[in-house]
Coordinates of C-alpha atoms in Angstrom, one line a residue:
M1 CA 44.9 18.6 68.2
S2 CA 45.4 15.5 70.4
D3 CA 46.1 12.1 69.3
N4 CA 42.9 10.9 70.9
A5 CA 40.8 13.3 68.8
V6 CA 42.4 12.2 65.5
D7 CA 41.8 8.6 66.3
Q8 CA 38.1 9.3 66.9
G9 CA 37.8 11.1 63.6
K10 CA 39.4 8.3 61.8
R11 CA 37.1 5.9 63.4
T12 CA 34.0 7.9 62.4
W13 CA 35.3 8.2 58.8
L14 CA 36.0 4.4 58.6
I15 CA 32.5 3.5 59.9
A16 CA 30.8 5.9 57.5
T17 CA 32.7 4.7 54.5
G18 CA 32.3 1.1 55.5
C19 CA 28.5 1.6 55.8
A20 CA 28.4 3.4 52.4
G21 CA 30.3 0.5 50.9
A22 CA 28.0 -2.1 52.4
V23 CA 24.9 -0.2 51.1
G24 CA 26.5 0.1 47.6
G25 CA 27.4 -3.7 47.8
V26 CA 23.9 -4.7 48.6
A27 CA 22.4 -2.3 45.9
T28 CA 24.7 -4.0 43.4
A29 CA 24.0 -7.6 44.6
V30 CA 20.2 -7.4 44.7
P31 CA 19.7 -7.1 41.0
F32 CA 22.3 -9.7 40.3
V33 CA 20.9 -12.3 42.6
S34 CA 17.4 -11.6 41.4
T35 CA 18.4 -12.8 38.0
F36 CA 18.6 -16.4 39.3
A37 CA 14.8 -16.5 40.0
P38 CA 12.8 -17.5 36.9
S39 CA 11.1 -14.6 35.2
E40 CA 7.4 -14.4 34.5
R41 CA 8.1 -15.1 30.9
A42 CA 10.1 -18.3 31.8
K43 CA 7.3 -19.3 34.1
A44 CA 4.8 -18.9 31.2
A45 CA 7.0 -20.9 28.9
G46 CA 6.4 -24.2 30.7
A47 CA 5.6 -24.1 34.4
A48 CA 2.9 -26.4 35.5
V49 CA -0.3 -24.9 36.8
E50 CA -2.1 -26.3 39.9
V51 CA -6.0 -26.0 39.7
D52 CA -8.5 -26.4 42.4
I53 CA -11.5 -28.1 40.7
S54 CA -13.6 -28.6 43.9
A55 CA -15.9 -25.7 43.2
I56 CA -16.8 -26.7 39.5
N57 CA -20.3 -27.9 39.4
P58 CA -21.5 -30.5 36.8
G59 CA -22.1 -28.7 33.5
E60 CA -19.6 -25.9 34.3
K61 CA -16.3 -24.8 32.9
L62 CA -13.2 -23.3 34.4
T63 CA -10.6 -21.5 32.4
V64 CA -7.0 -21.2 33.6
E65 CA -3.8 -20.0 31.7
W66 CA -1.0 -22.3 30.9
R67 CA 2.0 -21.4 28.6
G68 CA 0.0 -18.3 27.6
K69 CA -3.0 -20.4 26.4
P70 CA -6.4 -20.7 27.8
V71 CA -6.9 -24.2 29.2
W72 CA -10.5 -25.4 30.0
V73 CA -11.5 -27.7 32.8
V74 CA -15.0 -28.8 32.1
R75 CA -17.1 -30.9 34.6
R76 CA -19.5 -32.9 32.3
T77 CA -22.8 -34.1 33.6
P78 CA -23.6 -37.9 33.3
E79 CA -25.9 -37.0 30.3
Q80 CA -23.1 -35.2 28.6
V81 CA -20.7 -38.2 29.0
A82 CA -23.3 -40.6 27.7
A83 CA -23.9 -38.5 24.6
L84 CA -20.3 -38.8 23.6
K85 CA -20.8 -42.4 22.3
K86 CA -23.7 -41.5 20.2
H87 CA -22.2 -39.5 17.4
D88 CA -18.8 -41.1 16.5
A89 CA -19.8 -41.4 12.8
Q90 CA -20.2 -37.6 12.5
L91 CA -16.7 -37.0 13.9
A92 CA -13.5 -36.4 11.7
D93 CA -11.3 -38.1 14.3
P94 CA -13.3 -39.9 17.0
N95 CA -10.4 -42.0 18.3
S96 CA -7.8 -39.1 18.4
E97 CA -5.5 -40.8 16.0
R98 CA -4.2 -37.7 14.1
K99 CA -0.8 -36.4 15.0
A100 CA -1.0 -32.6 14.7
Y101 CA -1.8 -32.4 18.4
P102 CA -0.7 -35.8 19.9
T103 CA -3.2 -37.0 22.5
P104 CA -1.8 -38.5 25.7
D105 CA -2.5 -42.2 26.0
Y106 CA -4.7 -41.6 29.1
A107 CA -6.9 -39.4 26.9
K108 CA -7.3 -41.7 23.9
N109 CA -10.8 -42.9 24.7
S110 CA -14.2 -41.6 23.8
H111 CA -14.3 -39.0 26.6
R112 CA -10.6 -38.0 26.0
S113 CA -9.8 -37.6 29.7
I114 CA -8.5 -39.5 32.7
K115 CA -11.8 -39.2 34.5
E116 CA -15.0 -39.3 32.5
E117 CA -16.4 -36.5 34.4
F118 CA -13.7 -33.9 33.9
F119 CA -12.4 -32.9 30.5
V120 CA -9.2 -30.8 30.2
A121 CA -8.3 -29.1 26.8
V122 CA -6.5 -26.1 25.3
G123 CA -9.3 -23.8 24.3
I124 CA -7.8 -22.9 20.9
C125 CA -9.5 -23.9 17.7
S126 CA -7.2 -26.1 15.4
H127 CA -8.2 -24.0 12.4
L128 CA -6.8 -20.4 12.9
G129 CA -6.3 -20.2 16.6
C130 CA -9.6 -18.6 17.6
S131 CA -11.2 -19.6 21.0
P132 CA -14.4 -21.5 20.6
S133 CA -17.4 -20.7 22.8
D134 CA -19.4 -22.9 25.0
R135 CA -22.6 -24.4 23.6
F136 CA -23.5 -26.9 26.2
Q137 CA -27.1 -26.6 25.7
T138 CA -28.5 -29.4 23.6
G139 CA -31.0 -29.1 20.6
A140 CA -31.4 -26.8 17.7
Q141 CA -29.7 -23.4 17.9
P142 CA -28.6 -20.8 15.4
S143 CA -25.3 -22.1 13.5
L144 CA -25.7 -25.6 14.9
P145 CA -27.4 -28.9 13.7
N146 CA -30.9 -29.6 15.0
D147 CA -29.6 -32.8 16.8
W148 CA -26.8 -30.8 18.7
A149 CA -25.7 -32.8 21.8
G150 CA -23.7 -30.0 23.3
G151 CA -20.1 -28.9 22.9
F152 CA -18.1 -26.0 21.5
F153 CA -18.6 -23.8 18.5
C154 CA -16.0 -21.5 16.9
P155 CA -17.8 -18.5 15.6
C156 CA -15.0 -17.3 13.4
H157 CA -15.6 -20.0 10.7
G158 CA -18.1 -22.4 12.1
S159 CA -16.1 -25.3 13.4
T160 CA -17.9 -27.5 16.0
F161 CA -16.5 -29.8 18.6
D162 CA -18.3 -32.3 20.9
M163 CA -18.0 -32.3 24.8
A164 CA -14.7 -34.2 24.4
G165 CA -13.2 -31.7 22.0
R166 CA -13.5 -33.8 19.0
V167 CA -14.0 -32.0 15.8
F168 CA -17.0 -32.8 13.5
K169 CA -16.6 -33.6 9.9
N170 CA -16.9 -31.0 7.1
V171 CA -15.9 -28.0 9.2
P172 CA -12.7 -25.9 8.7
A173 CA -11.0 -27.1 11.8
P174 CA -8.6 -30.0 10.8
D175 CA -8.1 -31.6 14.2
N176 CA -9.6 -32.1 17.7
L177 CA -8.8 -29.7 20.5
E178 CA -5.5 -30.3 22.2
V179 CA -5.4 -32.2 25.5
P180 CA -2.5 -31.0 27.5
P181 CA -0.5 -33.2 29.8
H182 CA -2.1 -33.2 33.2
M183 CA -2.6 -35.4 36.3
Y184 CA -4.7 -35.5 39.4
L185 CA -2.8 -34.5 42.7
S186 CA -5.9 -35.4 44.7
D187 CA -9.8 -35.5 44.1
S188 CA -9.8 -31.7 44.2
K189 CA -6.5 -30.8 42.7
L190 CA -5.3 -30.9 39.1
L191 CA -1.9 -30.3 37.8
I192 CA -1.8 -29.0 34.2
G193 CA 1.5 -29.2 32.3
E194 CA 2.9 -32.4 33.9
D195 CA 1.9 -35.9 34.0
K196 CA 3.3 -39.1 35.6
K197 CA 5.3 -39.9 32.6
A198 CA 6.9 -36.5 32.2

């Protein structure tokens, strides 16, 4: 065998083992590097959610998920906003003063929102964690008072909430629906989970 043939064999062997080592190194590095990216669980634990609200018509509701909870974005009609001021005496906490679900300062008003038109709330009843259903239609309906002005009804135990998520008196739910931190990025974009003070 000549020296030239031996060198060629060594070269081929070195290239082959070098390539195998590189492939093994990449295969080992990929799972390690991917651990630096936040997991879906971590994202669900607190990541803010951006929502396009441009397609929501007056009287409609959009549901998104934030921290594993349903969050409602309701676009109220002018009539629904006007009705909020008419039934304060029937509400358990009309001014959102209770502390179980602290209400952000920008939602401590009769409409519990930054903009009167849009209401943002976590769609979980404060009684046992059920999800209330929409009862936006006004007037007498099964399980609701004859002068119903629209809002939300929890069918599990009969709790009722107005169009601002404020709980009525003498129902099982102890508190208003939670208003999560949120802010408007533009007229059509809402960010749920963060506000300017956060």
